[in-house]
mmCIF file of C-alpha atoms in Angstrom:
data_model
loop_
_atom_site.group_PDB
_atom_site.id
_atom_site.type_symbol
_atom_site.label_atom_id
_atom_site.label_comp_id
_atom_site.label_asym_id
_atom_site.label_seq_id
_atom_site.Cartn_x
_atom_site.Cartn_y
_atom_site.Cartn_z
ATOM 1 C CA UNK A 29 10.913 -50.691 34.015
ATOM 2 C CA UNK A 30 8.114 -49.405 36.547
ATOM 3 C CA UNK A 31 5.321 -48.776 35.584
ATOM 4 C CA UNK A 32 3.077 -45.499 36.801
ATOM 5 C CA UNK A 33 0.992 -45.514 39.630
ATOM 6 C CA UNK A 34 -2.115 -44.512 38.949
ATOM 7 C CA UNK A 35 -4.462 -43.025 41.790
ATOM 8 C CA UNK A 36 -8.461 -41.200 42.105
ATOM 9 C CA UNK A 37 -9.185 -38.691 44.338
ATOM 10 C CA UNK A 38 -12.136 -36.544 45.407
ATOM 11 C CA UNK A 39 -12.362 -33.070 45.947
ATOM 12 C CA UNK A 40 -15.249 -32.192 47.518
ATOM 13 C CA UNK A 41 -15.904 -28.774 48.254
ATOM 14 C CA UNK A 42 -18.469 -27.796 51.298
ATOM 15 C CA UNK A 43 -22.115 -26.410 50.554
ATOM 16 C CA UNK A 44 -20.320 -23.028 51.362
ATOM 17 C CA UNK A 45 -17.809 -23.027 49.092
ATOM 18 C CA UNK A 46 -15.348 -21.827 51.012
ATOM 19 C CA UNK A 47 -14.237 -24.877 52.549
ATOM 20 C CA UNK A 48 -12.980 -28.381 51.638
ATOM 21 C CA UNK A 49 -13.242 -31.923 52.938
ATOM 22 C CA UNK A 50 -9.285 -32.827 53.166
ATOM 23 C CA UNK A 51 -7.296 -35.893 54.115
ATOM 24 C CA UNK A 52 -4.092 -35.215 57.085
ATOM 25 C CA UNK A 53 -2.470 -36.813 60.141
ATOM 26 C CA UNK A 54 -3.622 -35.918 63.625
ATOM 27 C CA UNK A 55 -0.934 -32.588 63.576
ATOM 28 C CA UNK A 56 -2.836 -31.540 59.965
ATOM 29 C CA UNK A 57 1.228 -31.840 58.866
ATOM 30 C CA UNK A 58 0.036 -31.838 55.595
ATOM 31 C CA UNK A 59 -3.332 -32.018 53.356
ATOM 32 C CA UNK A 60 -4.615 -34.256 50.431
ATOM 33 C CA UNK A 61 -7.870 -35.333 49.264
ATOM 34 C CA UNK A 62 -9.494 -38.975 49.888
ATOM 35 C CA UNK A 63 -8.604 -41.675 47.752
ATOM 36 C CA UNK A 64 -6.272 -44.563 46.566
ATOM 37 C CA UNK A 65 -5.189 -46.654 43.973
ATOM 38 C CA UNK A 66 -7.139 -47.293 40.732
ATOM 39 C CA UNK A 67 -7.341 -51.602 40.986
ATOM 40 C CA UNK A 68 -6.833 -53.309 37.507
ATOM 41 C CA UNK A 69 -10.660 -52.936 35.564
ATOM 42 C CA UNK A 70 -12.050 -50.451 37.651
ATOM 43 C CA UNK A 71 -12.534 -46.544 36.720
ATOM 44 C CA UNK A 72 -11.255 -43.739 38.429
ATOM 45 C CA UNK A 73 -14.718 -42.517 39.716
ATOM 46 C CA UNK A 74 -15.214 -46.389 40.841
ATOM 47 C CA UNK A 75 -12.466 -46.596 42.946
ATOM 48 C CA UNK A 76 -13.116 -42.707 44.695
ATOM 49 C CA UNK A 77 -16.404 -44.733 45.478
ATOM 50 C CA UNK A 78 -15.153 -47.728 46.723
ATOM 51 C CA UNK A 79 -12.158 -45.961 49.089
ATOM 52 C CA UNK A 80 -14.258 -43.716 50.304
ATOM 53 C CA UNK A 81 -16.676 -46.478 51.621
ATOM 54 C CA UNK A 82 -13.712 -49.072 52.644
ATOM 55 C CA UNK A 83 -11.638 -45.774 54.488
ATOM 56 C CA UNK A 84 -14.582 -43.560 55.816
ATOM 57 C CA UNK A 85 -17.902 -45.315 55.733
ATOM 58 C CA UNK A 86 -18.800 -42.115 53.404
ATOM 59 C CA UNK A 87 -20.999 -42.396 50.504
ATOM 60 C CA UNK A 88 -20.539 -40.187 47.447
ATOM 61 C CA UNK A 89 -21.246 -39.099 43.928
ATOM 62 C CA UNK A 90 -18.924 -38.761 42.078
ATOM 63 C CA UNK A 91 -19.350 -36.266 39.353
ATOM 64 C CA UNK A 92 -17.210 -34.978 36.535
ATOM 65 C CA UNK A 93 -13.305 -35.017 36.181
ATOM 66 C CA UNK A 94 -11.616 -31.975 37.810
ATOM 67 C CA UNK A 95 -8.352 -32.740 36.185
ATOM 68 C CA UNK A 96 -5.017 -35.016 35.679
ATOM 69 C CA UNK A 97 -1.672 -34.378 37.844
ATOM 70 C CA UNK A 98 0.947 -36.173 36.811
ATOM 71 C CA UNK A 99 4.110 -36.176 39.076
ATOM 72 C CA UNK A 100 7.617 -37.465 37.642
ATOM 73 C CA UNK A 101 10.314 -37.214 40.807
ATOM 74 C CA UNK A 102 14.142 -38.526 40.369
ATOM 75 C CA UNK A 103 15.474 -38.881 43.579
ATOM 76 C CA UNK A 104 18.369 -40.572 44.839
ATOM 77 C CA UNK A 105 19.142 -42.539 41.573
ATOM 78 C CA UNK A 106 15.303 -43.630 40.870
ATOM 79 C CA UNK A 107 12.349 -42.579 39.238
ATOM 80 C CA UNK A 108 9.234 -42.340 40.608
ATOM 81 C CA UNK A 109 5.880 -41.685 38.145
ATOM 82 C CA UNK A 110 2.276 -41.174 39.949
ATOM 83 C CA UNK A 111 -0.317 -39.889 37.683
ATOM 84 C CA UNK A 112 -3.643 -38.762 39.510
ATOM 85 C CA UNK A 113 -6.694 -38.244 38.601
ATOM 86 C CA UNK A 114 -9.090 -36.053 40.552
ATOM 87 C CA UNK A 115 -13.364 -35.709 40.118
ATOM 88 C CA UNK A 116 -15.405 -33.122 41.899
ATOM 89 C CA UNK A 117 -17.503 -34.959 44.469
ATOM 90 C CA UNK A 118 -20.575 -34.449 46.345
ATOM 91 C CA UNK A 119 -21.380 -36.147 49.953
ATOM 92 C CA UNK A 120 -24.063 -35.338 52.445
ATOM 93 C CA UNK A 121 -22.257 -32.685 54.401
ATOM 94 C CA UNK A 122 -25.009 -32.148 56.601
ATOM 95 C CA UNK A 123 -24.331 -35.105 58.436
ATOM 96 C CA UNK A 124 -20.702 -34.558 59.070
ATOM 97 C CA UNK A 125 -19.559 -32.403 61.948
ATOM 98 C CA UNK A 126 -16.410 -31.639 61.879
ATOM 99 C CA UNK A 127 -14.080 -34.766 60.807
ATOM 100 C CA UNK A 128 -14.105 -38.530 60.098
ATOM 101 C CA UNK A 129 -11.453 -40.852 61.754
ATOM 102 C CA UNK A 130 -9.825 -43.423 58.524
ATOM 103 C CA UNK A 131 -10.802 -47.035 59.063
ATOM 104 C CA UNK A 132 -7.782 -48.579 59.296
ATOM 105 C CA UNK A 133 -5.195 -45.777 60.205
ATOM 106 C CA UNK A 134 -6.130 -44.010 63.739
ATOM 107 C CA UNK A 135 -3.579 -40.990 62.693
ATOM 108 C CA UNK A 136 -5.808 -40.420 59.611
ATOM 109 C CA UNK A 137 -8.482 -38.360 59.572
ATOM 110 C CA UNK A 138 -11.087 -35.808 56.837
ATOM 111 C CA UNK A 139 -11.388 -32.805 58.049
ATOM 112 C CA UNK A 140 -12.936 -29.562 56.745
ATOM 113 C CA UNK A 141 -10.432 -26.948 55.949
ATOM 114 C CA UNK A 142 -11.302 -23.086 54.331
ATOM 115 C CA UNK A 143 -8.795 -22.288 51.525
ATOM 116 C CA UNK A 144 -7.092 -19.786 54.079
ATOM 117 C CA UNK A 145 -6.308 -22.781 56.212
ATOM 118 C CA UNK A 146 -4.619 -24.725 52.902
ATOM 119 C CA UNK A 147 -2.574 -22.043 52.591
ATOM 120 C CA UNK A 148 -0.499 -22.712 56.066
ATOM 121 C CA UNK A 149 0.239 -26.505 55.434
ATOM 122 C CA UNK A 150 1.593 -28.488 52.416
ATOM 123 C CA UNK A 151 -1.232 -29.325 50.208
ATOM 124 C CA UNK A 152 -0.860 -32.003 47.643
ATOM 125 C CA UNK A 153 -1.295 -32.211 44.982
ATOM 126 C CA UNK A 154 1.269 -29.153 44.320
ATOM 127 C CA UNK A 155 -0.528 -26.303 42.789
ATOM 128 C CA UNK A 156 -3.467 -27.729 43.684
ATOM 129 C CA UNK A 157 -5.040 -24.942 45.948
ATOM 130 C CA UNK A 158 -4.561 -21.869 42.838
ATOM 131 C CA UNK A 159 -6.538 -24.397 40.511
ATOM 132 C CA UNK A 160 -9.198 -24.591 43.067
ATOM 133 C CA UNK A 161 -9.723 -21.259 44.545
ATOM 134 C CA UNK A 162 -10.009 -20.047 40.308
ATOM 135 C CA UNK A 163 -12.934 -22.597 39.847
ATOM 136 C CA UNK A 164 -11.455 -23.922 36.913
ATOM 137 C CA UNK A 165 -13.888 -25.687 34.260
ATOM 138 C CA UNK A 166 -13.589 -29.280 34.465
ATOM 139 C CA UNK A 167 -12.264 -31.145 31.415
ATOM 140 C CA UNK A 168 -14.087 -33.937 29.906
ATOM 141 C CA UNK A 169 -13.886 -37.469 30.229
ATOM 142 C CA UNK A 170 -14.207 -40.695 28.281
ATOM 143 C CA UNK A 171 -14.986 -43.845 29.452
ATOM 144 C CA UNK A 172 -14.728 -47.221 27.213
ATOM 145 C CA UNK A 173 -15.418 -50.196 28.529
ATOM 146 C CA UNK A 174 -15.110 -53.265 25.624
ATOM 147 C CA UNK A 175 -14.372 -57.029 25.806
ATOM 148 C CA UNK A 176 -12.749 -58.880 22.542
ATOM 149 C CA UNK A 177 -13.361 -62.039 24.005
ATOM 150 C CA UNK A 178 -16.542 -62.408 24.108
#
């Protein structure tokens, strides 16, 4: 049986408000927000942190959970399970122009993009873009770290 995989994300909204700091290829085929895999023993918020460092050079704070997706798919004759889990976070914005160019992957880049402009192109997660542009409250979070062992 597979097991879910579990990813963190950021979304981090401009000093504006209007606009969004969003992950795409070079055509902006499609948008999603910065992150990666959650890495056995680290938090969500820890590993927004650490791909954001490893992928960007960007620092961040992360602040409080924005919410859970969790995406079931069945396609040809398997299942697929991805549950993410996305915080609002904060960056210096001041210091960023207009994009940053991924690390590792030329064709990947952050750009800002206004809600307007999320509307034209796929934006993932799916119903993403509504949740934003209403300002929903964020839900809370709990965080328990202990070790029988010792």
């Amino acid at each position: 049986m597979n097991q879910p995989l579990l990813r963190a994300e950021a979304i981090i909204i401009g000093n504006d408000g209007n606009s969004v700091f969003v992950q795409c290829d070079n055509e902006e085929s499609f948008y999603r927000f910065p992150g990666g895999s959650v890495e056995f023993g680290e938090t969500a918020a820890e590993a927004i942190r650490r791909e954001l460092i490893e992928e960007f050079d960007l620092q961040s704070e992360v602040g409080s959970l924005a919410c859970l997706n969790e995406s079931i798919v069945e396609y040809d004759g398997k299942k697929r399970h991805h549950c993410t889990i996305l915080h609002w976070v904060s960056i210096d914005d001041s210091i960023i122009q207009d994009s940053l160019i991924h690390n590792e992957q030329q064709g990947i880049k952050l750009i800002w993009r206004t809600f307007e402009q999320l509307k034209q192109k796929p934006l993932y997660p799916e119903g993403i873009l509504d949740f934003l542009i209403a300002r929903q409250e964020p839900v809370s979070h709990l965080v328990i770290r202990k070790n029988y062992d010792e």
